Amino acid sequence: MNELAMLRRENQPTADLLDNVSAAVSDTATAPFARFRSWFPRLVLTRPALLTESESMSLETDLSGLLRLLQSLPDRLFGGDMVSFARAAGWDHPMLPDVLRMLGGPPVSLGRADLVRSPGGFKAVEINTSSSLGSFEFGELCRAFLAVPAFARFAAQESLHHVDPLADMAQTLLASSGYLPDDRPVIAVTRWITSTADVNPSLFVDLMRDLGFQVVVCTVDQLALRDDGLYLDDLRIDVIHRAFLLQSVLATDGALELLAPLSRARDAGQVQVFAGLTADVYGAKSCLALLSDPRNAHAFTADERRLVARILPWTRRLVDEPAETEGGTEPLVAHVLAHQADLLLKPSIGNAGCGVVAGWLVSREEWETAVDSAIRTNDHIVQRRVVSVSERYIMPGEPTVEADYLLHWGLFITADGLSGGFVKGLPDKPQDVRFLGDGSHVGCIFQQQVDTRRN
């Protein structure tokens, strides 16, 4: 038996689906998948990933609670001082106070947790908090699978449904912007001047238009402030859907001038911004270290501490000082060097896996160099590895062949709670999928019926 098969764990609906080969293998090159595939050309998994009702309910409770805890950190640990909190989380730039003052804002119930399923359950290895999150479009892939008769029959028999992340995001946008559920304000998906051309918003825009919204795409410098509001050419904008990162703003000379029209229009009540740049602060990986560090335990209730222990792996800011480990209190650097195979380093601020170093994938010399560099820059966390369990997928073609995948789960949290997501992985690869880059195969998620209002 191979290594991944020994780590295999499958819930009951997944096992039942795999026993029904006609439902478990869909041809994703057929017409129902064309719209999704034209936007996302990577290989698509032959079946959705499945969550049981109890798994969905537990994840909804834990992930919604985790997002609320992150958003409460400024009040709990920094006396409500957002700038002090941001600096403690790794956001240290001379423009930071002005940027947060100009385009900050209250917390919005929006995030995406990156999870690994371990033998003991799901663990959230990161949580992203911004209106610029990607992959809301995976509801379209769910709809494509429901157009496959064999899978549709299985879904009906097993009471499986999908939650459309984009639809829930749109309702959160409306609520946080002061609109009613049936309102349809004009939305400008606004990118930064340095946004790369390979980020394709086409399906996002099409799906928002399917929901009845008038949506345009622009860069921040294309917006003009007039006496009665913010305009793109002759179109007055009601809501700015911020599709740029705080990181990009702080890296740009002249950023304050670029933000000024948005800031003035928002302060005058002429436009709403979804969501303020403060949203990005909560997504710094050091925020998970603030939750995980027992020195902050006094700021949380017993139930909140149990939530953190249940959903987060051991995570610490990498600094040259003592820290609590499973062996007691010891010098953190010495612990990190001694437990290379069980740990990984991550820049506190970053995305797409840039700068992540997994101890079990590098040499001793490379690990020591990475730890030394992280200590000197003082901008990394260290996190305990979460061992993933695998699931089987049946590969297309004849004869029937199974492959094991270590799945990475991206699950959305909105004001409606758990709001769908996606999975990714590679067949029969023991390497942790968090470090596979853009070559991974992707899939959508169905869950057993929890809320009859959902799709």
XYZ file of N, CA and C in Angstrom, residues 10-11 62 149 152 183 196 254 285 372 417:
33
model
N -12.062 8.970 4.240
C -13.183 9.408 3.414
C -14.467 9.329 4.221
N -15.268 10.404 4.183
C -16.550 10.370 4.888
C -17.537 9.501 4.111
N -16.846 27.083 13.599
C -15.448 27.368 13.897
C -14.890 28.500 13.041
N -26.294 14.246 -15.537
C -27.425 13.510 -14.958
C -27.038 12.529 -13.852
N -26.193 14.471 -10.721
C -27.390 15.151 -10.227
C -28.305 14.181 -9.485
N -31.723 45.322 -3.723
C -31.135 46.499 -4.373
C -30.031 46.078 -5.334
N -1.727 43.102 -12.181
C -1.226 42.369 -13.344
C -2.360 41.996 -14.282
N 2.981 57.942 -4.176
C 1.795 58.667 -4.621
C 0.493 57.966 -4.309
N -0.496 36.764 8.658
C -0.349 35.473 9.341
C 0.071 35.636 10.796
N 17.583 31.789 9.780
C 18.437 32.946 10.068
C 17.920 34.199 9.375
N -22.525 32.911 6.907
C -21.837 31.767 7.482
C -20.940 31.086 6.462
